Structures are given as C-alpha cells and as structure tokens.
CSV table of C-alpha atoms (C1' of nucleotides) in Angstrom, one decimal:
chain,number,residue,atom,x,y,z
A,1,MET,CA,16.5,-47.7,-25.4
A,2,THR,CA,19.3,-45.2,-24.6
A,3,LYS,CA,17.5,-42.5,-26.5
A,4,TYR,CA,14.3,-43.2,-24.6
A,5,THR,CA,16.0,-43.0,-21.3
A,6,THR,CA,17.7,-39.8,-22.1
A,7,SER,CA,14.4,-38.3,-23.2
A,8,ARG,CA,12.7,-39.2,-20.0
A,9,ILE,CA,15.4,-37.7,-17.9
A,10,LEU,CA,15.2,-34.5,-19.9
A,11,VAL,CA,11.5,-34.2,-19.5
A,12,SER,CA,11.7,-34.9,-15.8
A,13,THR,CA,14.3,-32.1,-15.3
A,14,MET,CA,12.2,-29.7,-17.2
A,15,ASN,CA,9.1,-30.6,-15.2
A,16,SER,CA,11.0,-30.3,-11.9
A,17,LYS,CA,12.3,-26.8,-12.8
A,18,LEU,CA,8.8,-25.7,-13.9
A,19,SER,CA,7.4,-27.1,-10.7
A,20,LYS,CA,9.8,-25.2,-8.6
A,21,ARG,CA,9.1,-22.0,-10.5
A,22,THR,CA,5.3,-22.6,-10.2
A,23,LYS,CA,5.7,-23.1,-6.5
A,24,LEU,CA,7.6,-19.9,-6.1
A,25,LEU,CA,4.9,-18.1,-8.1
A,26,ASP,CA,2.1,-19.7,-6.0
A,27,GLN,CA,3.8,-18.7,-2.8
A,28,GLY,CA,4.6,-15.3,-4.2
A,29,VAL,CA,1.0,-14.7,-5.0
A,30,TYR,CA,-0.1,-15.7,-1.5
A,31,LEU,CA,2.5,-13.5,0.3
A,32,LEU,CA,2.2,-10.5,-2.0
A,33,MET,CA,-1.6,-10.6,-1.6
A,34,ASN,CA,-1.5,-10.8,2.2
A,35,GLN,CA,1.5,-8.6,2.9
A,36,GLY,CA,2.1,-6.5,-0.1
A,37,TYR,CA,5.2,-6.1,-2.3
A,38,HIS,CA,7.7,-4.3,0.0
A,39,ALA,CA,6.8,-6.2,3.1
A,40,THR,CA,7.4,-9.5,1.3
A,41,GLY,CA,11.1,-10.4,1.1
A,42,ILE,CA,12.7,-13.0,-1.2
A,43,ASN,CA,13.9,-15.0,1.8
A,44,GLU,CA,10.4,-15.6,3.0
A,45,ILE,CA,9.3,-16.8,-0.4
A,46,VAL,CA,12.1,-19.2,-1.1
A,47,ASN,CA,12.1,-20.6,2.4
A,48,ALA,CA,8.5,-21.4,2.2
A,49,VAL,CA,9.1,-23.6,-0.9
A,50,GLN,CA,12.5,-25.0,0.0
A,51,VAL,CA,14.3,-23.3,-2.8
A,52,PRO,CA,17.8,-22.0,-2.1
A,53,LYS,CA,18.0,-18.3,-2.1
A,54,GLY,CA,20.7,-18.1,-4.7
A,55,SER,CA,18.6,-20.1,-7.1
A,56,PHE,CA,15.9,-17.5,-7.2
A,57,TYR,CA,17.7,-15.6,-9.8
A,58,SER,CA,17.9,-18.6,-12.2
A,59,TYR,CA,14.1,-18.5,-12.3
A,60,PHE,CA,13.5,-14.7,-12.2
A,61,ASP,CA,15.7,-11.8,-13.1
A,62,SER,CA,14.7,-9.7,-10.2
A,63,LYS,CA,12.1,-9.3,-7.5
A,64,GLU,CA,10.3,-6.8,-9.7
A,65,GLU,CA,10.1,-9.3,-12.6
A,66,PHE,CA,9.0,-12.0,-10.2
A,67,ALA,CA,6.1,-9.8,-9.0
A,68,ALA,CA,5.2,-9.0,-12.6
A,69,GLN,CA,4.9,-12.7,-13.4
A,70,ALA,CA,3.1,-13.4,-10.1
A,71,ILE,CA,0.5,-10.9,-11.3
A,72,THR,CA,0.0,-12.8,-14.6
A,73,HIS,CA,0.0,-16.1,-12.7
A,74,TYR,CA,-2.6,-14.9,-10.2
A,75,MET,CA,-5.0,-14.0,-13.0
A,76,GLU,CA,-5.1,-17.5,-14.6
A,77,PRO,CA,-7.6,-19.2,-12.3
A,78,PHE,CA,-9.9,-16.2,-12.5
A,79,ILE,CA,-9.7,-16.1,-16.3
A,80,GLN,CA,-10.4,-19.9,-16.3
A,81,LEU,CA,-13.3,-19.6,-13.9
A,82,LEU,CA,-14.9,-16.8,-15.7
A,83,THR,CA,-14.4,-18.5,-19.1
A,84,ARG,CA,-16.1,-21.6,-17.7
A,85,HIS,CA,-19.1,-19.6,-16.5
A,86,LEU,CA,-19.4,-17.8,-19.8
A,87,GLN,CA,-19.1,-21.1,-21.8
A,88,HIS,CA,-21.9,-22.7,-19.8
A,89,SER,CA,-24.3,-23.5,-22.6
A,90,GLN,CA,-27.5,-23.3,-20.5
A,91,VAL,CA,-26.8,-19.8,-19.0
A,92,ASP,CA,-27.1,-16.5,-20.7
A,93,PRO,CA,-24.1,-14.1,-20.5
A,94,LEU,CA,-25.5,-11.8,-17.9
A,95,SER,CA,-26.4,-14.6,-15.6
A,96,ALA,CA,-23.0,-16.1,-16.1
A,97,LEU,CA,-21.4,-12.9,-15.0
A,98,LYS,CA,-23.7,-12.8,-12.0
A,99,ASN,CA,-22.9,-16.4,-11.1
A,100,TYR,CA,-19.2,-15.7,-11.5
A,101,TYR,CA,-19.3,-12.8,-9.1
A,102,ALA,CA,-21.5,-14.6,-6.7
A,103,GLU,CA,-19.0,-17.4,-6.6
A,104,LEU,CA,-16.1,-15.0,-5.9
A,105,ILE,CA,-18.1,-13.5,-3.1
A,106,VAL,CA,-18.5,-16.9,-1.4
A,107,ALA,CA,-14.8,-17.5,-1.8
A,108,VAL,CA,-13.6,-14.3,-0.3
A,109,GLU,CA,-16.0,-14.7,2.6
A,110,LYS,CA,-14.7,-18.2,3.2
A,111,ASN,CA,-11.2,-16.7,3.1
A,112,GLY,CA,-12.1,-14.3,6.0
A,113,TYR,CA,-12.0,-11.2,3.7
A,114,LYS,CA,-8.2,-11.3,3.7
A,115,GLY,CA,-6.1,-10.1,0.8
A,116,GLY,CA,-8.8,-8.9,-1.5
A,117,CYS,CA,-7.4,-8.8,-5.0
A,118,LEU,CA,-3.7,-8.8,-5.8
A,119,LEU,CA,-4.3,-6.4,-8.7
A,120,GLY,CA,-6.0,-3.7,-6.7
A,121,ASN,CA,-3.5,-4.0,-3.9
A,122,LEU,CA,-0.4,-3.7,-6.1
A,123,MET,CA,-2.0,-0.9,-8.2
A,124,GLY,CA,-2.1,1.1,-5.0
A,125,GLU,CA,1.3,0.1,-3.7
A,126,ILE,CA,3.6,0.0,-6.7
A,127,GLY,CA,1.5,1.3,-9.6
A,128,ASP,CA,3.5,4.5,-9.6
A,129,THR,CA,6.9,3.1,-8.7
A,130,SER,CA,7.4,-0.1,-10.7
A,131,GLU,CA,6.9,0.4,-14.4
A,132,ARG,CA,7.3,-3.3,-15.0
A,133,CYS,CA,4.5,-4.2,-12.6
A,134,ASN,CA,2.4,-1.4,-13.8
A,135,GLN,CA,2.6,-3.0,-17.3
A,136,ALA,CA,1.7,-6.4,-15.9
A,137,LEU,CA,-1.3,-5.0,-14.0
A,138,LYS,CA,-2.5,-3.2,-17.0
A,139,SER,CA,-2.3,-6.3,-19.1
A,140,ALA,CA,-4.1,-8.4,-16.5
A,141,ILE,CA,-6.9,-5.9,-16.1
A,142,GLU,CA,-7.3,-5.6,-19.8
A,143,ARG,CA,-7.6,-9.3,-20.2
A,144,TYR,CA,-10.1,-9.5,-17.5
A,145,LYS,CA,-12.1,-6.6,-18.9
A,146,ALA,CA,-12.1,-8.0,-22.4
A,147,LEU,CA,-13.8,-11.2,-21.3
A,148,GLN,CA,-16.5,-9.2,-19.5
A,149,TYR,CA,-16.8,-6.9,-22.4
A,150,LYS,CA,-17.5,-9.8,-24.8
A,151,ALA,CA,-20.1,-11.2,-22.4
A,152,LEU,CA,-21.9,-7.8,-22.1
A,153,LEU,CA,-21.8,-7.4,-25.9
A,154,GLN,CA,-23.4,-10.8,-26.3
A,155,ALA,CA,-25.9,-10.0,-23.6
A,156,GLN,CA,-26.8,-6.8,-25.4
A,157,LYS,CA,-27.5,-8.8,-28.6
A,158,GLU,CA,-29.7,-11.2,-26.6
A,159,GLY,CA,-31.6,-8.3,-25.2
A,160,THR,CA,-30.8,-8.9,-21.5
A,161,VAL,CA,-28.4,-5.9,-21.2
A,162,ARG,CA,-29.3,-2.3,-22.0
A,163,THR,CA,-27.9,-1.0,-25.2
A,164,ASP,CA,-27.9,2.7,-24.5
A,165,ARG,CA,-24.6,2.3,-22.7
A,166,SER,CA,-21.6,0.9,-24.5
A,167,ALA,CA,-20.4,-2.6,-23.4
A,168,GLU,CA,-16.9,-1.1,-23.2
A,169,ILE,CA,-17.9,1.4,-20.5
A,170,MET,CA,-19.9,-1.2,-18.7
A,171,ALA,CA,-17.1,-3.7,-18.6
A,172,ASN,CA,-14.8,-0.9,-17.3
A,173,LEU,CA,-17.3,-0.2,-14.6
A,174,LEU,CA,-17.4,-3.8,-13.6
A,175,VAL,CA,-13.6,-4.2,-13.4
A,176,ASN,CA,-12.8,-0.9,-11.7
A,177,ASN,CA,-15.6,-0.9,-9.2
A,178,TRP,CA,-15.0,-4.5,-8.1
A,179,GLN,CA,-11.6,-3.4,-7.0
A,180,GLY,CA,-13.0,-0.5,-4.9
A,181,ALA,CA,-15.5,-2.8,-3.3
A,182,LEU,CA,-12.8,-5.3,-2.4
A,183,LEU,CA,-10.8,-2.7,-0.7
A,184,ARG,CA,-13.8,-1.6,1.4
A,185,MET,CA,-14.5,-5.2,2.2
A,186,LYS,CA,-11.0,-5.6,3.6
A,187,ILE,CA,-11.4,-2.8,6.1
A,188,GLU,CA,-15.0,-3.5,7.0
A,189,GLN,CA,-14.6,-7.3,7.2
A,190,SER,CA,-17.8,-7.7,5.3
A,191,VAL,CA,-19.0,-8.7,1.9
A,192,GLN,CA,-21.7,-6.1,1.9
A,193,PRO,CA,-19.7,-3.7,-0.4
A,194,LEU,CA,-19.4,-6.5,-2.9
A,195,GLN,CA,-23.1,-7.4,-2.8
A,196,GLU,CA,-24.0,-3.7,-3.2
A,197,PHE,CA,-21.8,-3.5,-6.2
A,198,CYS,CA,-23.4,-6.6,-7.8
A,199,ASP,CA,-26.9,-5.5,-7.1
A,200,THR,CA,-26.3,-2.0,-8.5
A,201,LEU,CA,-24.6,-3.0,-11.7
A,202,LEU,CA,-25.6,-6.5,-12.6
A,203,ASN,CA,-29.1,-6.6,-11.2
A,204,ASP,CA,-30.1,-3.0,-12.0
A,205,TYR,CA,-28.0,-0.6,-14.0
A,206,PHE,CA,-27.0,-3.0,-16.7
A,207,VAL,CA,-30.3,-4.7,-17.1
A,208,ALA,CA,-32.3,-3.9,-20.2
A,209,LYS,CA,-35.4,-2.0,-19.2
A,210,SER,CA,-37.7,-4.7,-20.6
A,211,ASN,CA,-36.1,-7.2,-18.3
A,212,LEU,CA,-36.5,-5.3,-15.1
A,213,ASP,CA,-39.1,-6.4,-12.7
B,1,MET,CA,6.3,43.2,30.6
B,2,THR,CA,8.2,40.1,31.9
B,3,LYS,CA,5.0,38.2,32.0
B,4,TYR,CA,4.0,39.3,28.5
B,5,THR,CA,7.4,38.2,27.2
B,6,THR,CA,7.2,34.8,28.8
B,7,SER,CA,3.8,34.3,27.4
B,8,ARG,CA,5.0,35.0,23.9
B,9,ILE,CA,7.9,32.6,24.2
B,10,LEU,CA,5.6,29.9,25.4
B,11,VAL,CA,3.2,30.3,22.5
B,12,SER,CA,6.1,30.4,20.1
B,13,THR,CA,7.5,27.1,21.4
B,14,MET,CA,4.1,25.4,21.2
B,15,ASN,CA,3.6,26.7,17.7
B,16,SER,CA,7.0,25.5,16.6
B,17,LYS,CA,6.4,22.0,17.9
B,18,LEU,CA,3.0,21.9,16.2
B,19,SER,CA,4.6,23.2,13.0
B,20,LYS,CA,7.2,20.5,13.0
B,21,ARG,CA,4.7,17.9,13.6
B,22,THR,CA,2.5,19.2,10.8
B,23,LYS,CA,5.4,19.3,8.5
B,24,LEU,CA,6.2,15.7,9.3
B,25,LEU,CA,2.6,14.8,8.6
B,26,ASP,CA,2.5,16.7,5.3
B,27,GLN,CA,5.7,15.1,4.1
B,28,GLY,CA,4.5,11.7,5.3
B,29,VAL,CA,1.3,12.0,3.4
B,30,TYR,CA,3.2,12.9,0.3
B,31,LEU,CA,5.7,10.1,0.5
B,32,LEU,CA,3.2,7.4,1.7
B,33,MET,CA,0.9,8.3,-1.2
B,34,ASN,CA,3.7,8.2,-3.8
B,35,GLN,CA,5.7,5.3,-2.5
B,36,GLY,CA,3.5,3.4,-0.1
B,37,TYR,CA,4.0,2.5,3.5
B,38,HIS,CA,6.8,-0.1,3.5
B,39,ALA,CA,8.9,1.7,0.8
B,40,THR,CA,8.9,4.9,2.9
B,41,GLY,CA,11.4,4.9,5.7
B,42,ILE,CA,11.5,7.3,8.7
B,43,ASN,CA,14.9,8.7,7.7
B,44,GLU,CA,13.5,9.9,4.4
B,45,ILE,CA,10.6,11.7,6.1
B,46,VAL,CA,12.6,13.4,8.8
B,47,ASN,CA,15.4,14.4,6.4
B,48,ALA,CA,12.9,16.0,4.1
B,49,VAL,CA,11.8,18.4,6.9
B,50,GLN,CA,15.1,18.8,8.8
B,51,VAL,CA,13.9,17.1,12.0
B,52,PRO,CA,16.5,14.9,13.8
B,53,LYS,CA,15.6,11.3,13.6
B,54,GLY,CA,15.5,10.8,17.4
B,55,SER,CA,13.0,13.5,17.7
B,56,PHE,CA,10.5,11.6,15.5
B,57,TYR,CA,9.5,9.5,18.5
B,58,SER,CA,8.7,12.6,20.6
B,59,TYR,CA,6.0,13.4,18.0
B,60,PHE,CA,4.8,9.8,17.2
B,61,ASP,CA,5.0,6.6,19.2
B,62,SER,CA,5.8,4.5,16.1
B,63,LYS,CA,5.8,4.5,12.4
B,64,GLU,CA,2.5,2.8,12.4
B,65,GLU,CA,1.0,5.4,14.7
B,66,PHE,CA,2.4,8.1,12.4
B,67,ALA,CA,0.8,6.5,9.4
B,68,ALA,CA,-2.5,6.3,11.2
B,69,GLN,CA,-2.3,10.0,11.9
B,70,ALA,CA,-1.2,10.8,8.4
B,71,ILE,CA,-4.4,9.1,7.2
B,72,THR,CA,-6.5,11.4,9.3
B,73,HIS,CA,-4.4,14.4,8.3
B,74,TYR,CA,-4.8,13.5,4.6
B,75,MET,CA,-8.5,13.6,4.8
B,76,GLU,CA,-8.9,17.1,6.3
B,77,PRO,CA,-8.6,19.1,3.1
B,78,PHE,CA,-11.0,16.7,1.3
B,79,ILE,CA,-13.6,17.0,4.1
B,80,GLN,CA,-13.2,20.8,4.0
B,81,LEU,CA,-13.5,21.0,0.2
B,82,LEU,CA,-16.5,18.8,0.1
B,83,THR,CA,-18.1,20.6,3.0
B,84,ARG,CA,-17.6,23.9,1.2
B,85,HIS,CA,-19.2,22.6,-1.9
B,86,LEU,CA,-22.2,21.2,0.1
B,87,GLN,CA,-22.6,24.5,1.9
B,88,HIS,CA,-22.7,26.5,-1.2
B,89,SER,CA,-26.1,28.2,-0.9
B,90,GLN,CA,-26.9,28.4,-4.6
B,91,VAL,CA,-26.1,24.8,-5.5
B,92,ASP,CA,-28.3,21.8,-4.8
B,93,PRO,CA,-26.7,18.8,-3.0
B,94,LEU,CA,-26.5,16.6,-6.1
B,95,SER,CA,-24.8,19.4,-8.2
B,96,ALA,CA,-22.5,20.1,-5.3
B,97,LEU,CA,-21.4,16.5,-5.3
B,98,LYS,CA,-20.9,16.6,-9.0
B,99,ASN,CA,-18.9,19.8,-8.7
B,100,TYR,CA,-16.8,18.3,-5.9
B,101,TYR,CA,-15.8,15.3,-8.0
B,102,ALA,CA,-15.3,17.4,-11.1
B,103,GLU,CA,-12.8,19.5,-9.1
B,104,LEU,CA,-11.0,16.4,-7.9
B,105,ILE,CA,-10.7,15.1,-11.4
B,106,VAL,CA,-9.1,18.3,-12.5
B,107,ALA,CA,-6.7,18.1,-9.6
B,108,VAL,CA,-5.5,14.5,-10.2
B,109,GLU,CA,-5.0,15.2,-13.9
B,110,LYS,CA,-3.0,18.2,-13.0
B,111,ASN,CA,-0.9,16.0,-10.7
B,112,GLY,CA,-0.1,13.6,-13.5
B,113,TYR,CA,-2.4,10.8,-12.3
B,114,LYS,CA,0.2,10.1,-9.5
B,115,GLY,CA,-0.6,8.7,-6.1
B,116,GLY,CA,-4.3,8.4,-6.5
B,117,CYS,CA,-5.8,8.3,-3.0
B,118,LEU,CA,-3.9,7.5,0.1
B,119,LEU,CA,-6.9,5.7,1.5
B,120,GLY,CA,-7.2,3.2,-1.3
B,121,ASN,CA,-3.5,2.6,-1.5
B,122,LEU,CA,-3.1,1.9,2.1
B,123,MET,CA,-6.2,-0.3,2.3
B,124,GLY,CA,-4.6,-2.5,-0.3
B,125,GLU,CA,-1.1,-2.5,1.2
B,126,ILE,CA,-1.6,-2.6,5.0
B,127,GLY,CA,-5.3,-3.1,5.5
B,128,ASP,CA,-4.7,-6.7,6.6
B,129,THR,CA,-1.5,-6.2,8.4
B,130,SER,CA,-1.8,-3.0,10.5
B,131,GLU,CA,-4.8,-3.0,12.8
B,132,ARG,CA,-4.1,0.6,13.9
B,133,CYS,CA,-4.1,1.9,10.3
B,134,ASN,CA,-7.0,-0.3,9.4
B,135,GLN,CA,-8.9,1.5,12.1
B,136,ALA,CA,-7.8,5.0,10.9
B,137,LEU,CA,-8.8,4.0,7.3
B,138,LYS,CA,-12.2,2.9,8.4
B,139,SER,CA,-12.8,6.1,10.3
B,140,ALA,CA,-11.6,8.2,7.4
B,141,ILE,CA,-13.8,6.4,4.9
B,142,GLU,CA,-16.8,6.5,7.3
B,143,ARG,CA,-16.4,10.3,7.7
B,144,TYR,CA,-16.2,10.8,4.0
B,145,LYS,CA,-19.2,8.6,3.4
B,146,ALA,CA,-21.3,10.3,6.0
B,147,LEU,CA,-20.9,13.7,4.3
B,148,GLN,CA,-22.0,12.2,1.0
B,149,TYR,CA,-24.8,10.3,2.7
B,150,LYS,CA,-26.2,13.5,4.1
B,151,ALA,CA,-26.0,15.2,0.8
B,152,LEU,CA,-27.8,12.4,-1.0
B,153,LEU,CA,-30.5,12.3,1.7
B,154,GLN,CA,-31.1,16.0,1.2
B,155,ALA,CA,-31.1,15.6,-2.5
B,156,GLN,CA,-33.7,12.9,-2.2
B,157,LYS,CA,-35.9,15.3,-0.2
B,158,GLU,CA,-35.5,17.9,-2.9
B,159,GLY,CA,-36.5,15.4,-5.5
B,160,THR,CA,-33.2,15.4,-7.5
B,161,VAL,CA,-32.1,12.0,-6.4
B,162,ARG,CA,-34.1,8.7,-6.7
B,163,THR,CA,-35.7,7.5,-3.6
B,164,ASP,CA,-36.1,3.8,-4.5
B,165,ARG,CA,-32.4,3.2,-3.4
B,166,SER,CA,-31.3,4.1,0.0
B,167,ALA,CA,-29.0,7.1,0.4
B,168,GLU,CA,-26.8,4.8,2.6
B,169,ILE,CA,-26.1,2.4,-0.2
B,170,MET,CA,-25.6,5.2,-2.7
B,171,ALA,CA,-23.1,6.9,-0.5
B,172,ASN,CA,-21.3,3.6,-0.1
B,173,LEU,CA,-21.2,3.2,-3.9
B,174,LEU,CA,-19.7,6.6,-4.3
B,175,VAL,CA,-17.0,6.1,-1.8
B,176,ASN,CA,-16.1,2.5,-2.8
B,177,ASN,CA,-16.2,2.9,-6.5
B,178,TRP,CA,-14.2,6.2,-6.5
B,179,GLN,CA,-11.3,4.2,-5.0
B,180,GLY,CA,-11.5,1.6,-7.7
B,181,ALA,CA,-11.7,4.2,-10.4
B,182,LEU,CA,-8.6,5.9,-9.0
B,183,LEU,CA,-6.6,2.7,-9.0
B,184,ARG,CA,-7.4,2.2,-12.7
B,185,MET,CA,-6.5,5.8,-13.4
B,186,LYS,CA,-3.1,5.2,-12.0
B,187,ILE,CA,-2.2,2.4,-14.3
B,188,GLU,CA,-3.9,3.8,-17.4
B,189,GLN,CA,-2.6,7.3,-16.8
B,190,SER,CA,-6.0,8.7,-17.7
B,191,VAL,CA,-9.0,10.3,-16.0
B,192,GLN,CA,-11.4,8.3,-18.1
B,193,PRO,CA,-12.2,5.8,-15.3
B,194,LEU,CA,-13.1,8.7,-13.1
B,195,GLN,CA,-15.3,10.3,-15.6
B,196,GLU,CA,-17.1,7.1,-16.4
B,197,PHE,CA,-17.7,6.6,-12.7
B,198,CYS,CA,-19.2,10.1,-12.3
B,199,ASP,CA,-21.3,9.8,-15.4
B,200,THR,CA,-22.7,6.5,-14.3
B,201,LEU,CA,-23.6,7.3,-10.8
B,202,LEU,CA,-24.0,11.0,-10.5
B,203,ASN,CA,-25.4,11.8,-13.9
B,204,ASP,CA,-27.5,8.6,-14.4
B,205,TYR,CA,-28.0,6.0,-11.7
B,206,PHE,CA,-28.6,8.4,-8.8
B,207,VAL,CA,-30.8,10.8,-10.7
B,208,ALA,CA,-34.5,10.8,-10.0
B,209,LYS,CA,-36.4,9.6,-13.0
B,210,SER,CA,-38.3,12.8,-13.5
B,211,ASN,CA,-35.0,14.7,-13.7
B,212,LEU,CA,-33.5,12.5,-16.4
B,213,ASP,CA,-33.4,14.1,-19.8
C,1,DA,C1',39.3,-32.0,-18.5
C,2,DA,C1',36.3,-28.5,-19.9
C,3,DC,C1',32.2,-26.3,-19.6
C,4,DA,C1',27.6,-25.2,-17.6
C,5,DT,C1',24.6,-24.7,-13.8
C,6,DC,C1',23.6,-24.2,-9.0
C,7,DA,C1',23.4,-22.0,-4.6
C,8,DA,C1',25.6,-20.4,0.1
C,9,DG,C1',26.9,-16.6,1.8
C,10,DA,C1',29.0,-12.0,1.1
C,11,DC,C1',28.0,-7.3,-0.2
C,12,DG,C1',26.5,-2.6,0.6
C,13,DA,C1',22.4,-0.6,1.6
C,14,DC,C1',18.5,0.1,4.4
C,15,DC,C1',15.2,-0.7,8.4
C,16,DG,C1',12.4,0.9,13.1
C,17,DG,C1',13.4,1.6,17.4
C,18,DT,C1',16.6,2.4,21.6
C,19,DC,C1',19.3,5.0,24.6
C,20,DA,C1',23.5,7.3,26.6
C,21,DA,C1',25.1,11.7,26.2
C,22,DC,C1',23.9,16.1,25.9
C,23,DT,C1',21.1,20.3,26.3
C,24,DA,C1',17.4,23.0,28.2
C,25,DT,C1',14.2,24.1,31.7
C,26,DT,C1',12.5,24.1,36.3
C,27,DA,C1',12.7,23.9,41.3
C,28,DG,C1',14.9,24.8,45.5
C,29,DC,C1',18.0,27.2,48.3
C,30,DT,C1',20.8,31.1,49.9
D,1,DA,C1',18.6,37.8,42.3
D,2,DG,C1',21.8,34.3,41.4
D,3,DC,C1',23.4,29.8,41.7
D,4,DT,C1',23.0,24.8,41.8
D,5,DA,C1',20.7,20.5,41.7
D,6,DA,C1',17.1,18.0,39.8
D,7,DT,C1',14.2,17.0,36.1
D,8,DA,C1',12.6,17.0,31.3
D,9,DG,C1',13.5,17.0,26.5
D,10,DT,C1',16.4,16.2,22.4
D,11,DT,C1',19.2,13.5,19.3
D,12,DG,C1',22.9,10.9,16.6
D,13,DA,C1',25.1,6.7,16.9
D,14,DC,C1',24.1,2.3,17.7
D,15,DC,C1',21.6,-2.2,17.7
D,16,DG,C1',20.3,-6.4,15.6
D,17,DG,C1',18.3,-7.2,12.2
D,18,DT,C1',16.4,-7.3,6.9
D,19,DC,C1',16.9,-6.2,2.1
D,20,DG,C1',17.8,-7.5,-3.2
D,21,DT,C1',21.6,-8.7,-5.8
D,22,DC,C1',26.0,-10.7,-6.9
D,23,DT,C1',30.1,-13.6,-6.5
D,24,DT,C1',32.5,-17.5,-6.4
D,25,DG,C1',33.3,-22.2,-5.0
D,26,DA,C1',30.8,-26.5,-5.4
D,27,DT,C1',28.4,-29.5,-8.2
D,28,DG,C1',26.7,-31.5,-12.4
D,29,DT,C1',27.1,-32.6,-17.4
D,30,DT,C1',29.4,-33.8,-21.5
DNA sequence: AACATCAAGACGACCGGTCAACTATTAGCT
DNA sequence: AGCTAATAGTTGACCGGTCGTCTTGATGTT
C-alpha cells in the first residue's frame, strides 16, 4: 500500500508539471500569434497562467526555446485535424484536402481573421534572426507538407489529381501559398484570399483534366 | 546677389532636411526588414544615420508613423521597377511580368535570401496590432496589385493570358502567393519556392490555352 | 542534516516618448 | 544697418517603464 501511494503521488506531480508546461505553451501560442514574438514578454505569459516568473526557466531554457516549442505545439491540432480528414474512409484524398481547408476557413472567419497562422507570422518576424525558431518552423512546415504530399500522391493514383505536375511541387504550392493568403486575409479582414487560393489550386489547377467540369 | 544667396541657402536647408528624413527611412526599411518592428529600436535607426534621437520626432510623430511611412517608402523602387518592365515597348505584358519576377528572384538570391519582403513580414508581425501600419500595408499591396491587374488585363486583350479567370483574381493570386513563397524562401534558404510560384502561375495557370506548348 | 527544487526579485540592458535647456532664426525697434 | 526681444527648432538627459536571465533565499524531499 505504501508503494501504491508513492506511485500515485509521483504520477500526480508529473502530471501537474506537464499541465503547467502545456498551459504555458497554449498561452504562448495564443500571445505569439496575436502579438508576435518581440511584443510578447515572458511576464505576460506566466501571469496569464499563474506560474511564477522564476519558474519559467525550469520549463524552458530560454524565451527562444519556448517559442520553438510553441511552434511545434501549435502544429499538433492541425496535423491531427488534417490526418482525420485524410483517414476518412468515405472521402477521396483530394476532397479530404478540400474539406480540411474549408474547415480552416470557417474557423479563421469565426476568429475574426485575427492572428492568421503562427508559422507565417514568425517566419516573417524572426525567420532571419532566430536560428532555433527557424529550425522549428522548417520542421513544422515540412511535416505539414509531407501529409499533403502523401494525399496528393494518393489522389494522383486514384486519378483525381493531375499527374503532369509532381505531388511534391503541388504540396509546396499548397503550404506556401496558404501562408500568403492568410497574410492578405489579416489586412483585408476577409476570407476572400483564402477562397481564391482554394478555388485556384484545389478546384482547378490540381484537378486531373478528365475530372474537370 | 543677396537675394540669390538667400535662395540657395533656403534650398540647401530644405534638401538637407529631406535628405536626413530619407536616410532615416532607408535605414528604417533595412532594419525593419531584417529584424522586424519590435526588435528595431529608434536609437539603432538614428545612430546609424547620425541623427540625434530628439530630432527623430521632428521628422515622424511616432515609431508607428515612421514604420507606416517606411512601408510606403519601401514600395517605391518596386513600383518603379515593375512600371519600367511594363512600359518596355518590345515586351508583351505577360513577359514583362515574368521578367520582373525573374529579376526579383536574382536580387533576393544575391541578397542571401535575407529579409524577404517588408510587406509580408510586417503583415504577420503587426498586421493585427497597429492599425496605422495595417492601413499602409493595405495601400501598398493594393498599389502593387493594381499594376499587375492592369498588365494581366492587357495580356488578356492580347490573347496571351486566359480570359476564363478574372484579371482581378489573378492579380490577387500573384501578390498573395508571392508573399507566401518569400516566407518559405527565408526558412529554406532557397529560391525554389519562388521559382515554383512563377512556373505555376506565370508559365502555366495564367497562360491562354492556345499559347501553351 | 543534507540535498534538490522552486521562485521572488535583482540585474544590466533596452524601450518610446518627453521636455528643459540650448541654439538658430525672425521680427521689431532705433 | 545693427541690436534686442520674441519665436521656432533642436536635442541629450531623463522618465517610468519593460525586457530576458540569473541569483539566492525559501521551501520541499529524502
């Protein structure tokens, strides 16, 4: 019984520390996305989740390392959402991509066009000045692209996506151009740039000729 | 002769003030592009061009107003370069656009892929938090797009660009997606994203069917 | 008691903007 | 024309913060 009690306390401590760390990352993602890296101070992050300032460094080595991990943390829900769409057994890969982007468009509109995407924002702000974050951004984008690449490859096999352009290039176009459209959305306060992007690539350019209307 | 001398001094003073202001803007563009808005302090700007710090506020009302004007200042050479290409009497509008982007690609590669584009960077960093800069960004992008829209419209009339997609949407795609490609270029340290963008839109998607190989 | 972990506040640096003191220019007077 | 007072422009020190990181005393664990 002593052993069982010790084990429960140990698990509880670990979970509490993970929970605090997760809260910091959640809050970091939120603030970094809405304010940017340099305009977001550590005090604001820790105060928002009731973590003492001095404790920050027991979770993260530095602000830069924190941001790098916030980047990875930010991507998780997107990777999960896209994976779910792609694993939908009744939907072909191209339609799954379309559904995925359509769902994102609804979400950003609901969010009042604010923030856009953490990846694009930080690429612009600290892509040149933080090697660590640059690395995290690159990895995040690469993971995102790889999922879309696989989907396009499968769609090519199924005959719904053109084969005269490589799936690699098409996945790059999706990932890169989505970022540009999100930036424009932010200043125009409109999802029109996103819709134009989807129409152009997913409903037209990528579609195999035999599948076009 | 007294009148002539007074007139020369007056002109010289005006030119000196304009020259200092221009130097501040040039330096501001450079630093904002390489470091971002919040990581660039006013001291760094004024020190770089030997202007006393207190004088900064006789040129610009605030840091925010300065950045807004740096945005407009930054766009001038691009507008001029694009205009020159489009006014080239021996080149059709679509080829002029291609030549313009090809020239930019050479320039960013020569610059070591650094900075990217001030517009995209600041949209991501302060597009949500500075209304004044958001306005300047919007105007700058709109000006840039308008030039490209006119070129595409003319190209449609000449039969080199497809007509089943509006020139408006195509100009938007150019402007938005170029920003996304530049962000990716920054983290990948490669012009490949830019080249893929140009190949896709200018050499394929935009081209009238009868002009495709 | 000895050791490990936590965290409040100190550290040295930086921030944008203000303003008193100073300098330059203009207006008014003789 | 020359001088003085009034006005306009310039600017470096200052203001009241903020910043990320580190130190050291407090607290927790064994």
